[in-house]
Coordinates of C-alpha atoms and ligand atoms in Angstrom, one line a residue:
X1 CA -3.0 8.3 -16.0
X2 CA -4.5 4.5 -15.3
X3 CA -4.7 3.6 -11.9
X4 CA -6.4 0.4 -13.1
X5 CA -5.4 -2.4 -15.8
X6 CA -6.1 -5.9 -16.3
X7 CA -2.6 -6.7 -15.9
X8 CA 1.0 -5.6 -14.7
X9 CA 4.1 -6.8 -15.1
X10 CA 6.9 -5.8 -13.2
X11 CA 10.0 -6.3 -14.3
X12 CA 10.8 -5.8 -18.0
X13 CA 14.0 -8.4 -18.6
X14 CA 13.8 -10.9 -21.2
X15 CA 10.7 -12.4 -19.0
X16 CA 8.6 -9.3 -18.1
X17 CA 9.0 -8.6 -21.8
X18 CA 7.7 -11.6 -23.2
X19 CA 4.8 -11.9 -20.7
X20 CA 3.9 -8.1 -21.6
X21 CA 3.6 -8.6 -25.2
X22 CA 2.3 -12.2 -25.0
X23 CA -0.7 -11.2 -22.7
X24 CA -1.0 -7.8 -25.1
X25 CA -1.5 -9.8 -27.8
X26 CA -4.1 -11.9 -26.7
X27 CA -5.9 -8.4 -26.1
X28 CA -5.4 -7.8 -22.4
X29 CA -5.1 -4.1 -20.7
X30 CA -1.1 -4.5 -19.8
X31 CA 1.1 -2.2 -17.9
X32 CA 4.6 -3.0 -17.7
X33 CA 6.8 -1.1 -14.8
X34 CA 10.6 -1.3 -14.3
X35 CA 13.0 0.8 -12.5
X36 CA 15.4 1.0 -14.9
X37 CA 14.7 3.9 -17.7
X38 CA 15.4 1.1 -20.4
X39 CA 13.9 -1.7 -21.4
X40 CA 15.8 -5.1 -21.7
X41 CA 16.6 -6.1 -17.3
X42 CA 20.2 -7.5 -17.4
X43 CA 20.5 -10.0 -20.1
X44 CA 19.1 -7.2 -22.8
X45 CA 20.5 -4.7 -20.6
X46 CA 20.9 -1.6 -23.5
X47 CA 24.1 0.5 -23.7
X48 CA 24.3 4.0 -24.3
X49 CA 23.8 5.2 -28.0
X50 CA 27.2 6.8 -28.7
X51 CA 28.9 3.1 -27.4
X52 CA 29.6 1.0 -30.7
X53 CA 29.0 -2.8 -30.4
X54 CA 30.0 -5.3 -32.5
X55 CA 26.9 -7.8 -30.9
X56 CA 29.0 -10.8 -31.5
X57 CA 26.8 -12.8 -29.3
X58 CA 23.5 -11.8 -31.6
X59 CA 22.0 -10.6 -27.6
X60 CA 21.3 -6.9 -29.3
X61 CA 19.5 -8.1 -32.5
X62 CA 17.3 -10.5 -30.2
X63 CA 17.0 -7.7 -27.9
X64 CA 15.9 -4.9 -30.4
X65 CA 13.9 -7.7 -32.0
X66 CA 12.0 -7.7 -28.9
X67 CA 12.1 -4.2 -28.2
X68 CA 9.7 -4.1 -31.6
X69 CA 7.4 -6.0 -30.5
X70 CA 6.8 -4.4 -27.6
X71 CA 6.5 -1.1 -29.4
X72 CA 4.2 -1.9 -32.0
X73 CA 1.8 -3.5 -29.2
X74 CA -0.7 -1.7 -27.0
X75 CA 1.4 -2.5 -23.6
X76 CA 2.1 0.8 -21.4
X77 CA 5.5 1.1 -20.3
X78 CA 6.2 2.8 -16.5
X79 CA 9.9 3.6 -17.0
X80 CA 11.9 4.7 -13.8
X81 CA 9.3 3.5 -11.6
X82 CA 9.5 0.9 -8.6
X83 CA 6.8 -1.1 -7.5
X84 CA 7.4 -0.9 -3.1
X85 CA 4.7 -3.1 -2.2
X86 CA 1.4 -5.4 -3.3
X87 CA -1.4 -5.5 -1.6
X88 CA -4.8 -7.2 -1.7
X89 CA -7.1 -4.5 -3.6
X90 CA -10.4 -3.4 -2.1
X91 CA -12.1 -5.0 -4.9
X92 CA -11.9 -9.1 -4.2
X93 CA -9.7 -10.9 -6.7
X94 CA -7.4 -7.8 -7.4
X95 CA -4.0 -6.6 -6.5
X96 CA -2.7 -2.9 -5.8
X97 CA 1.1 -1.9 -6.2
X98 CA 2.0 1.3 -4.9
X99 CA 4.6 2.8 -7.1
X100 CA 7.4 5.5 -6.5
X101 CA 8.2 7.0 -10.2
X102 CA 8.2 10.3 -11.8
X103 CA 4.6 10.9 -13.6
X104 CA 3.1 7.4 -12.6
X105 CA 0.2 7.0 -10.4
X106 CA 0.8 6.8 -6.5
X107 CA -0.4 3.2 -6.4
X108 CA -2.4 0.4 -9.5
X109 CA -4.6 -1.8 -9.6
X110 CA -4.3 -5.1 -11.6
X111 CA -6.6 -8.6 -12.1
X112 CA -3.5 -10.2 -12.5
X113 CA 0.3 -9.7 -11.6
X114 CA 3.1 -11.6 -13.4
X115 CA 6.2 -11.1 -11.3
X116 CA 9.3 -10.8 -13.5
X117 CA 12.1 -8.8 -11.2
X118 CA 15.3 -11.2 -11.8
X119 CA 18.0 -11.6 -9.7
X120 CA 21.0 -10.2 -8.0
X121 CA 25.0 -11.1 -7.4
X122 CA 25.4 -13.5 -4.8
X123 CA 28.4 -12.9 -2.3
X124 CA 30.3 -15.4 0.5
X125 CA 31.9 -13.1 3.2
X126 CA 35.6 -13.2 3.9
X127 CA 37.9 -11.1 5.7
X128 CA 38.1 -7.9 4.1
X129 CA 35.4 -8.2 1.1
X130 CA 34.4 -5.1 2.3
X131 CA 36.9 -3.1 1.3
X132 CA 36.6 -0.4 -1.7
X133 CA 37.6 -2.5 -4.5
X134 CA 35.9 -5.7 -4.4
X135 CA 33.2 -5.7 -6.4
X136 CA 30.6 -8.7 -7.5
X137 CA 30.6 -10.3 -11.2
X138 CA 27.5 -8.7 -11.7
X139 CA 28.6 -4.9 -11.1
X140 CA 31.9 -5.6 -12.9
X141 CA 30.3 -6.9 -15.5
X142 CA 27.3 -4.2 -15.9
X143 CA 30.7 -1.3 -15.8
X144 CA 31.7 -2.6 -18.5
X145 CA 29.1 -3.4 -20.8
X146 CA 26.8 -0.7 -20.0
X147 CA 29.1 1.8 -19.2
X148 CA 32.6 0.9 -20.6
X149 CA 34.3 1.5 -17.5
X150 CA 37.1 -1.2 -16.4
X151 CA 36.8 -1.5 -12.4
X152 CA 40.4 -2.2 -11.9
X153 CA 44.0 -2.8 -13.5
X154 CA 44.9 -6.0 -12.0
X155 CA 42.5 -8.3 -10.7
X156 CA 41.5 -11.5 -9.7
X157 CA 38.1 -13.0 -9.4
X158 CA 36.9 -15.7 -7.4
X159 CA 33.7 -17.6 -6.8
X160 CA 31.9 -20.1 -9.3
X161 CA 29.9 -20.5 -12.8
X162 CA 29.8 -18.9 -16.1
X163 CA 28.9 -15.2 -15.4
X164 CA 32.8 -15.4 -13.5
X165 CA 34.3 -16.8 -17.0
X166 CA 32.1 -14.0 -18.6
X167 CA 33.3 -11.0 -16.3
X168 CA 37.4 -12.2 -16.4
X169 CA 36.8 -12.4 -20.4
X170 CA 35.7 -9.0 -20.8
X171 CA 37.7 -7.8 -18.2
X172 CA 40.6 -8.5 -20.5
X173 CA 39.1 -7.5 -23.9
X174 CA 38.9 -4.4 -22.2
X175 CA 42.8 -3.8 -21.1
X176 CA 42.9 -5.4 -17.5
X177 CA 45.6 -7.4 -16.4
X178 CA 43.4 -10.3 -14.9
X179 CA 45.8 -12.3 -12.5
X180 CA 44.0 -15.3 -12.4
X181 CA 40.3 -16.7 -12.2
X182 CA 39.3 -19.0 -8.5
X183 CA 36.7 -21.2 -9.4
X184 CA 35.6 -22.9 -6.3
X185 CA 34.1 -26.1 -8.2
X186 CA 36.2 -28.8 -9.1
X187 CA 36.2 -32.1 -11.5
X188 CA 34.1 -30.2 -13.9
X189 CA 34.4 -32.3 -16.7
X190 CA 33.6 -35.7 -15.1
X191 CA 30.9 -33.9 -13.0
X192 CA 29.3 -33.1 -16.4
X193 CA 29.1 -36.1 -18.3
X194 CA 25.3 -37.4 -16.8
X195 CA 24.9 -33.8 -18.1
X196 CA 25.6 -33.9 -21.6
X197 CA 22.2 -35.0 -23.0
X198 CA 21.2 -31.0 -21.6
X199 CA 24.2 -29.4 -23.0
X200 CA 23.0 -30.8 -26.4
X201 CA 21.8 -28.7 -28.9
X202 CA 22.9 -25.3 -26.5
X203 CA 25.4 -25.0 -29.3
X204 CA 25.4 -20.6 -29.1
X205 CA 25.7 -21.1 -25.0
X206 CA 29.2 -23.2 -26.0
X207 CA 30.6 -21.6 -28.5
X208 CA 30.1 -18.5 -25.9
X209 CA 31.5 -20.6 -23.0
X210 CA 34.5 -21.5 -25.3
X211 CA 34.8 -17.8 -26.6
X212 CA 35.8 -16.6 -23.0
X213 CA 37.7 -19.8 -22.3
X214 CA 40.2 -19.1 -25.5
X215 CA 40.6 -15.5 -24.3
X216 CA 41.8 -16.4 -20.9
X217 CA 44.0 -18.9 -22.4
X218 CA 45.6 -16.7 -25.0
X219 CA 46.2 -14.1 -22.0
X220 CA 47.6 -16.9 -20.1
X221 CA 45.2 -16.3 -17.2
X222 CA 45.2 -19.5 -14.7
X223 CA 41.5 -20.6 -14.5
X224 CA 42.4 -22.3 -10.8
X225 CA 39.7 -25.0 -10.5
X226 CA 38.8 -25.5 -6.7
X227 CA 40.1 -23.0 -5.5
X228 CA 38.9 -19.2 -4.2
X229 CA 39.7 -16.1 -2.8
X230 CA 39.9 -16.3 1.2
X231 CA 40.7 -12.9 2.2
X232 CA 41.5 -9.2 1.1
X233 CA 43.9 -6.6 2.7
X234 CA 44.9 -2.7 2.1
X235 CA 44.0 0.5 4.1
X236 CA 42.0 2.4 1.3
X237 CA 41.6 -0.1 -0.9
X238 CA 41.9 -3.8 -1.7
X239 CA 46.1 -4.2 -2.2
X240 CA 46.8 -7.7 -1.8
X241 CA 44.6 -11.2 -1.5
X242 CA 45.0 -14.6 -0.1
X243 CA 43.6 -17.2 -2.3
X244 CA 43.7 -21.2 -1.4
X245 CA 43.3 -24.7 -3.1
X246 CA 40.0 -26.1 -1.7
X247 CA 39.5 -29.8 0.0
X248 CA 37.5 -32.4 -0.9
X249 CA 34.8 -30.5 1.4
X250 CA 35.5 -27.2 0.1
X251 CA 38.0 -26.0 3.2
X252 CA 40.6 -23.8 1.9
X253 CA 43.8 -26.0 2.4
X254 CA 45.9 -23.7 4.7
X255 CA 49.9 -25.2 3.2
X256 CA 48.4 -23.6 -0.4
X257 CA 47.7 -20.4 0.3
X258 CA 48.8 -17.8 -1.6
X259 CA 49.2 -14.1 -1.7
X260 CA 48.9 -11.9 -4.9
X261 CA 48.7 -8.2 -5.0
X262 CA 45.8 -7.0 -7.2
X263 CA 43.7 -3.7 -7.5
X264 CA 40.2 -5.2 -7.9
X265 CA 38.4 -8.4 -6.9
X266 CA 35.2 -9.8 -8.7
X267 CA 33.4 -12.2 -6.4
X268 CA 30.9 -13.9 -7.8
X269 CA 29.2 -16.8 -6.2
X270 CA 26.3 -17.1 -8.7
X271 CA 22.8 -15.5 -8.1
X272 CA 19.7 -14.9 -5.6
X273 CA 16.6 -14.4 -7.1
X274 CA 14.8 -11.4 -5.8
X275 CA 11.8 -12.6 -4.4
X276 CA 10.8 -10.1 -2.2
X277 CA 7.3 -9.2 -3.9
X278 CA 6.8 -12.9 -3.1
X279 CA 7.9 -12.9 0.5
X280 CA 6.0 -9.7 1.1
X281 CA 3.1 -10.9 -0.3
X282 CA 3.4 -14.2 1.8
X283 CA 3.6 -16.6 -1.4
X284 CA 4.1 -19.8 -0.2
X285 CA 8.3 -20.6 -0.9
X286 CA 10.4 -24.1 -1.7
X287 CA 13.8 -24.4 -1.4
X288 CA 15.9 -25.4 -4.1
X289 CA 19.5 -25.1 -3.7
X290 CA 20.7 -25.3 -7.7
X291 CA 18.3 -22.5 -8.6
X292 CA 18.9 -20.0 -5.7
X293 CA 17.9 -20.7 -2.5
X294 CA 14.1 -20.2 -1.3
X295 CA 11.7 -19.6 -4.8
X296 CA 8.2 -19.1 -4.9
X297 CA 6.1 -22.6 -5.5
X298 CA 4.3 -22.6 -8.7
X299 CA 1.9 -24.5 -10.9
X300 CA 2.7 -25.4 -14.9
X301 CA 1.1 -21.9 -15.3
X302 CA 3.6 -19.7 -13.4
X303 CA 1.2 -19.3 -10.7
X304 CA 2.0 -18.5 -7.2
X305 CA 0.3 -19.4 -4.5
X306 CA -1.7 -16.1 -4.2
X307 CA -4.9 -16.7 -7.0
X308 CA -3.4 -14.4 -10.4
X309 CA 0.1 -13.5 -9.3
X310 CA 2.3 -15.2 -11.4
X311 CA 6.2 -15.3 -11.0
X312 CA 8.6 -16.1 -13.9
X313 CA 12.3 -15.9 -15.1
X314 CA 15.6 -15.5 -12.9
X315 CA 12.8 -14.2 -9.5
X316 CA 11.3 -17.8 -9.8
X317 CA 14.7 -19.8 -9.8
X318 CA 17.7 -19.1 -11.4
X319 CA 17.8 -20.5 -15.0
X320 CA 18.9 -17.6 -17.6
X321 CA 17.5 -15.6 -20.0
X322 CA 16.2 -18.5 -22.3
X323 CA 13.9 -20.3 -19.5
X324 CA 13.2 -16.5 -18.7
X325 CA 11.5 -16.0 -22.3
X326 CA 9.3 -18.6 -22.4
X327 CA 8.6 -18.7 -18.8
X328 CA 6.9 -14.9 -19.6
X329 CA 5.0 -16.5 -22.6
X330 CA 3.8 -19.0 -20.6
X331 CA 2.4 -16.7 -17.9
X332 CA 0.9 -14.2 -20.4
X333 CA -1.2 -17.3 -21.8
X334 CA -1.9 -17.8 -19.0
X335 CA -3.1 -14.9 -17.5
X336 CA -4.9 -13.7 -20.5
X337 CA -6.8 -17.4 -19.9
X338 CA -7.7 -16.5 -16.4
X339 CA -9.1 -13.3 -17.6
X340 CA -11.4 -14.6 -20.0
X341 CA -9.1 -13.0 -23.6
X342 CA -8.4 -16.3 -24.3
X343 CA -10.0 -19.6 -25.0
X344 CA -8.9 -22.7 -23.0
X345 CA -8.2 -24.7 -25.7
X346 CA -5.7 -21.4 -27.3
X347 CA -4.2 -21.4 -24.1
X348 CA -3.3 -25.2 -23.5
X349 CA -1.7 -24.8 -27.0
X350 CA 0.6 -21.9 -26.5
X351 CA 2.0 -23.1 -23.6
X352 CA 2.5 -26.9 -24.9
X353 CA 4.4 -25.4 -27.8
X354 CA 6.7 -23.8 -25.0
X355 CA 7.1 -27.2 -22.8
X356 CA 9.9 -29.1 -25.0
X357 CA 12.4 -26.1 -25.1
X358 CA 10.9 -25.3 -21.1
X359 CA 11.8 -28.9 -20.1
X360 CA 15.8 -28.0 -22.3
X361 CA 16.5 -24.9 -20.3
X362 CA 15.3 -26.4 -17.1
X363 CA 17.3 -29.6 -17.7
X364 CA 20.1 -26.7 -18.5
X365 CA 19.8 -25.0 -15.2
X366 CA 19.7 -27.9 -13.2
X367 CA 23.4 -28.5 -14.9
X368 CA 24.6 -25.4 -13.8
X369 CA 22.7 -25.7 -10.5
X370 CA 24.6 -28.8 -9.7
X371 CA 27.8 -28.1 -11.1
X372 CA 28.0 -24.5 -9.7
X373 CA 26.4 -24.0 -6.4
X374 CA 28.1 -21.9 -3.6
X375 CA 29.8 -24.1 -1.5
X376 CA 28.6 -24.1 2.3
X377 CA 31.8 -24.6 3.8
X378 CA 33.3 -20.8 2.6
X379 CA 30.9 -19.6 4.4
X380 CA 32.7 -20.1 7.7
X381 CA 35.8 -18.2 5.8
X382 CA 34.5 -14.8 8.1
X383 CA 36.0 -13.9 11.1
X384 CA 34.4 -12.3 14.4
X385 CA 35.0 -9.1 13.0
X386 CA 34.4 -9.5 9.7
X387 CA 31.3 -7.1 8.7
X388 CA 28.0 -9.4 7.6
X389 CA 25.7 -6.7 7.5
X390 CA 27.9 -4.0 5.2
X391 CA 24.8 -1.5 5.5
X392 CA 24.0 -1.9 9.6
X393 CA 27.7 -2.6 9.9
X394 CA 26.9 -5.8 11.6
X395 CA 29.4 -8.5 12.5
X396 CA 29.7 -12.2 12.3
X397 CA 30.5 -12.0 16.1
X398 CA 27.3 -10.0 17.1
X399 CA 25.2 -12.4 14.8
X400 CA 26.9 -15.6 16.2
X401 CA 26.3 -13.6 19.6
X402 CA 22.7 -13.4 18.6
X403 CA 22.1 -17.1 17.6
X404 CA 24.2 -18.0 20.8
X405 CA 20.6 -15.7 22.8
X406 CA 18.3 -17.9 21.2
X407 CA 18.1 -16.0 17.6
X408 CA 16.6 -19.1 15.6
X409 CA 15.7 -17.5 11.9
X410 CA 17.3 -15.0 10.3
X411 CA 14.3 -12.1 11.1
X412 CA 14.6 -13.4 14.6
X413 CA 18.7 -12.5 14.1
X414 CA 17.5 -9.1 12.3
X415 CA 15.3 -8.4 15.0
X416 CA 17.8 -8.8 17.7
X417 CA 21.2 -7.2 15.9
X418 CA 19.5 -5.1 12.8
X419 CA 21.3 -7.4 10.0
X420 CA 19.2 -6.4 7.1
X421 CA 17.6 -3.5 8.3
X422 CA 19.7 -1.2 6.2
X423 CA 19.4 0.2 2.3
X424 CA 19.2 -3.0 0.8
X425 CA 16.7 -4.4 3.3
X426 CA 19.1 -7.9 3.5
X427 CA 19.7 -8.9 -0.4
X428 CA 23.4 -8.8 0.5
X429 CA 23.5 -10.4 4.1
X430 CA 19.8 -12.5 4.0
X431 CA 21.2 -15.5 2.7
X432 CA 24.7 -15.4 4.6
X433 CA 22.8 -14.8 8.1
X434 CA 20.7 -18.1 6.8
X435 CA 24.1 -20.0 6.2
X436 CA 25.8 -18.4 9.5
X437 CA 22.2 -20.1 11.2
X438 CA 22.2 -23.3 9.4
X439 CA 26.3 -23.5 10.5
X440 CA 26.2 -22.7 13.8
X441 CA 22.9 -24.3 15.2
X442 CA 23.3 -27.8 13.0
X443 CA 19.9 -27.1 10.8
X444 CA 19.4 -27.3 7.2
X445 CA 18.7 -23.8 5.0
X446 CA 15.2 -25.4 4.4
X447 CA 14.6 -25.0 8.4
X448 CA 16.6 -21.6 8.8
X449 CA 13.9 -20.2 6.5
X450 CA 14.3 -16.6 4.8
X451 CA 14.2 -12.8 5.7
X452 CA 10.6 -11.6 6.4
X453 CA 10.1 -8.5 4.4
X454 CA 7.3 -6.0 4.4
X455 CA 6.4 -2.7 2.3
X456 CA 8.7 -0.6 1.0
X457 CA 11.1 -3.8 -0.3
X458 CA 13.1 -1.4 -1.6
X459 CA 13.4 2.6 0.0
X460 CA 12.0 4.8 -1.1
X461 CA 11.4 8.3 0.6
X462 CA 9.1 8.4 3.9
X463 CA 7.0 10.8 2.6
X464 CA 5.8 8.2 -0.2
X465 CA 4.9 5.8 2.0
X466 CA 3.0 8.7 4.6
X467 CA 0.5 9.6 1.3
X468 CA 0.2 5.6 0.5
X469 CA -1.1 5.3 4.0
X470 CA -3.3 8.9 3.8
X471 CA -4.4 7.3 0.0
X472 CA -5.8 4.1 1.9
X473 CA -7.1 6.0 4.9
X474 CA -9.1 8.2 2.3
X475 CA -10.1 5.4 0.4
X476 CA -11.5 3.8 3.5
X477 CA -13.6 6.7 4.3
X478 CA -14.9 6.9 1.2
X479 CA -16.1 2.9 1.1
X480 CA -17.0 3.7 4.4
X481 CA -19.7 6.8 3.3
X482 CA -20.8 4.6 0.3
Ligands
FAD1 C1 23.9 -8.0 -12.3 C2 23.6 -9.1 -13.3 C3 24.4 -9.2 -14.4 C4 24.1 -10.2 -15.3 N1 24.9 -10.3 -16.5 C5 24.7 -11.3 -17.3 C6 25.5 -11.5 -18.5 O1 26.4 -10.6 -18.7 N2 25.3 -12.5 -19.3 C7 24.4 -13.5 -19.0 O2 24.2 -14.5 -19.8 N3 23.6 -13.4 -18.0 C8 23.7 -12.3 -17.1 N4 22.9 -12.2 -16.0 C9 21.8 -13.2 -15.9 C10 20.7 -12.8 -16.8 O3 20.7 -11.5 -17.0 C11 19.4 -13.3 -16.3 O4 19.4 -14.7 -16.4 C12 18.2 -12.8 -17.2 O5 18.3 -11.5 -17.4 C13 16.9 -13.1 -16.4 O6 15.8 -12.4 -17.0 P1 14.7 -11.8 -16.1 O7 13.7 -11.2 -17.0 O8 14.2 -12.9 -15.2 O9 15.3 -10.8 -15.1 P2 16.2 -9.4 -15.4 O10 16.7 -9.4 -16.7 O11 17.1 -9.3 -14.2 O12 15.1 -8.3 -15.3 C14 14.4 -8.0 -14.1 C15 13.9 -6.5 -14.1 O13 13.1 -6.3 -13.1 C16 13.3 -5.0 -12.6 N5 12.8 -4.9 -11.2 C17 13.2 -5.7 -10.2 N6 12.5 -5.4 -9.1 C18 11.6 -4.4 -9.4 C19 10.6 -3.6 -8.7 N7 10.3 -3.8 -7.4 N8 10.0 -2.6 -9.4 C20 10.2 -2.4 -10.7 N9 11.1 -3.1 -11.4 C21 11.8 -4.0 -10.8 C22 14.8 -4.7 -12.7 O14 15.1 -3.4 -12.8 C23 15.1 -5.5 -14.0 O15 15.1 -4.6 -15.1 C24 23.1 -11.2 -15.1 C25 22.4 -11.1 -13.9 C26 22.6 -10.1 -13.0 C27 21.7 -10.0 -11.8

């Protein structure tokens, strides 16, 4: 099998897919690796066969659509296989991913990279969010499309924007008593109005909007603007919640609380992208609040700051699966530019076709950014023994412990307590050890920085990483004898 291509893509969502078939096209050597054994990433996320689906949103016929394309061009798909870290290649101007997949080489090398690995659920910590039973928008919501499983009987579901509205809509298409939806933003409507000229013309993103909205309304679920979930209770499982009426700062207001006994809880507090390729490899970052936190800094090519690793869709800001399509197109111009498969003048073109509807979806996102960001002030809803860290078991006291030492970034609070050591190497508790930081020493998120990360971002066994490190030793010797 190839160990060496032109270009890979990791990541094959609605951007990965795009940029793989774009680049393809222009007659570049393109392998395209994803974890999942399907194509489509989230937003074309494929169900089982034997599922029947009316596609009332028109996602599958744009997905299998897509799916074609990739099919009939000469991209190589690594299915089941995660990329665990990027390195500088021994050649200068190249990249090598090692890879942990059945059948797939132990490690690639690649010209050019685009980036295209999405994002995951974003959670705020409160008492008892820990508990079996509360689950994030995203997991509820890939149950039941992928797998048609409901996650509860009753439940409630707090946080903030769409994907929430999404989740508590299918939640009751498919049979779930859904006592009520805690959406911590407020004044929506008035909020919106500078926004309208971006909503124009998003005409299939409304009419979905207002397809969820009617179903809560005709099962007389309370959509509670400004308002969230503030803690959980039950001994095996989530029995009963506490949810509040925010303040004009986004404090829950302590005379409206309420209690409600539920099953399940969907938090959802929108979505981080997952930038650790980026952070490994040291990209320079930005903060931007309204698309996710820290995200790699680009140029209008999709270019990082490491020379021919480009990063596009929801891993480059959170913007949906639109900006995510032509962001890919974009990138696969041009890398297949930078590799000499495509004239300069070709390339300017493709990508100014894709700059009106770019400059739409981004104007799009930055609605949503604005209107639906996580509020900072729930993030002091934890108590000293609420678990930050749920796979060190790490607790708010012990961080605020370690900040109160001299802790003053959130590797420094990893280094000291272990928060973000564990299985998912801090994409649960990274950000929420930055806001604990940002709280409790007076800084901004901007100065807090971001978890340092290094090879594997994601586990994998040890042995993998043992004959990665024998591979490179070999490889050395053998540069070495040449
Ligand atoms: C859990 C979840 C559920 C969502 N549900 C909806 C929804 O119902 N409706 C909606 O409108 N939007 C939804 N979204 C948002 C929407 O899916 C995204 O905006 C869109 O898919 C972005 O496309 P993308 O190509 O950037 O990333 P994605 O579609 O997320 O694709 C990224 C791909 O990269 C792969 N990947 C990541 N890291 C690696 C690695 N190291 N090695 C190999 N492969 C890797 C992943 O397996 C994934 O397939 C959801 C997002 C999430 C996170």
């Amino acid at each position: 099998m190839k160990d060496n291509v032109e270009l890979v893509v990791v990541g094959a969502g609605p951007a990965g897919l795009e940029a793989a078939i774009t680049a393809s096209q222009a007659g570049m050597d393109v392998v395209l690796i994803d974890t999942s054994p399907k194509l489509g990433g989230q937003y074309f996320k494929q169900v089982p066969e034997s599922f029947q689906s009316d596609d009332r949103t028109g996602n599958q016929a744009k997905a299998n659509k897509l799916f074609q394309r990739l099919r009939s061009s000469t991209v190589k798909v690594f299915h089941n296989t995660l990329v665990w870290g990027i390195f500088e290649g021994s050649t200068p101007g190249t990249w090598c991913l090692t890879l942990y997949g059945p059948g797939v080489p132990e490690r690639i090398n690649a010209r050019a990279v685009i980036l295209a690995t999405g994002a995951f659920d974003r959670s705020i910590p409160f008492p008892g969010w820990d508990l079996p039973g509360v689950i994030t928008a995203g997991a509820a919501l890939t149950m039941i499309k992928s797998q048609r499983i409901l996650p509860g009987k009753r439940v409630i579901l707090s946080g903030t924007g769409p994907l929430l509205l999404e989740a508590a809509a299918l939640l009751i298409e498919g049979g779930a008593e859904v006592v009520g939806v805690c959406e911590s933003a407020a004044n929506l409507i008035w909020r919106g109005i500078p926004y309208l000229p971006a909503v124009w013309g998003q005409w299939g993103r409304l009419r979905e909007g207002l397809g969820y909205i009617k179903t809560l309304a005709g099962a007389r679920v309370p959509y509670r603007l400004g308002s969230a979930v503030t803690s959980a209770r039950g001994e095996d499982r989530v029995n009963e919640v506490t949810m509040a009426k925010l303040d004009r700062n986004k404090k829950p207001i302590p005379q409206s609380e309420v209690r409600q006994a539920v099953d399940t809880v969907v938090i959802g507090y929108n979505l981080t992208p997952s930038t650790e390729l980026c952070r490994q490899l040291e990209c320079e970052l930005e903060f931007d609040g309204g698309r996710g936190g820290f995200i790699p800094r680009r140029n209008e090519r999709m270019e990082t700051s490491c020379p021919g690793i480009y990063a596009v869709g929801d891993c480059a800001g959170i913007g949906g699966a639109e900006m995510a399509r032509i962001e890919g197109r974009i990138a696969g111009y041009a890398a297949a530019g930078k590799l000499g498969h495509m004239p300069e003048q070709s390339v300017l073109r493709g990508i100014s076709r894709e700059e009106p509807g770019l400059r739409h979806e981004q104007r799009f996102a930055e609605l949503l950014g604005d209107l639906f960001s996580p509020p900072a002030a729930l993030y002091t809803l934890a108590g000293p023994d609420t678990i930050i860290c749920r796979c060190e078991q790490v607790t708010l006291g012990q961080i605020r412990e370690a900040i109160s030492y001299g802790a003053q970034s959130v590797s420094d609070v990893k280094n000291m307590v272990r928060s973000g050591m564990g299985n998912c190497q801090g994409r649960t508790c990274g950000s929420i050890v930055a806001h604990i930081l940002a709280v409790q020493t007076g800084r901004s998120l901007e100065d807090v920085r971001y978890l340092n990360i290094r090879p594997p971002v994601h586990p994998v066994p040890i042995n993998v990483v043992e004959e990665h490190q024998q591979g490179l030793r070999n490889l050395e010797q053998g540069m070495a004898r040449e």
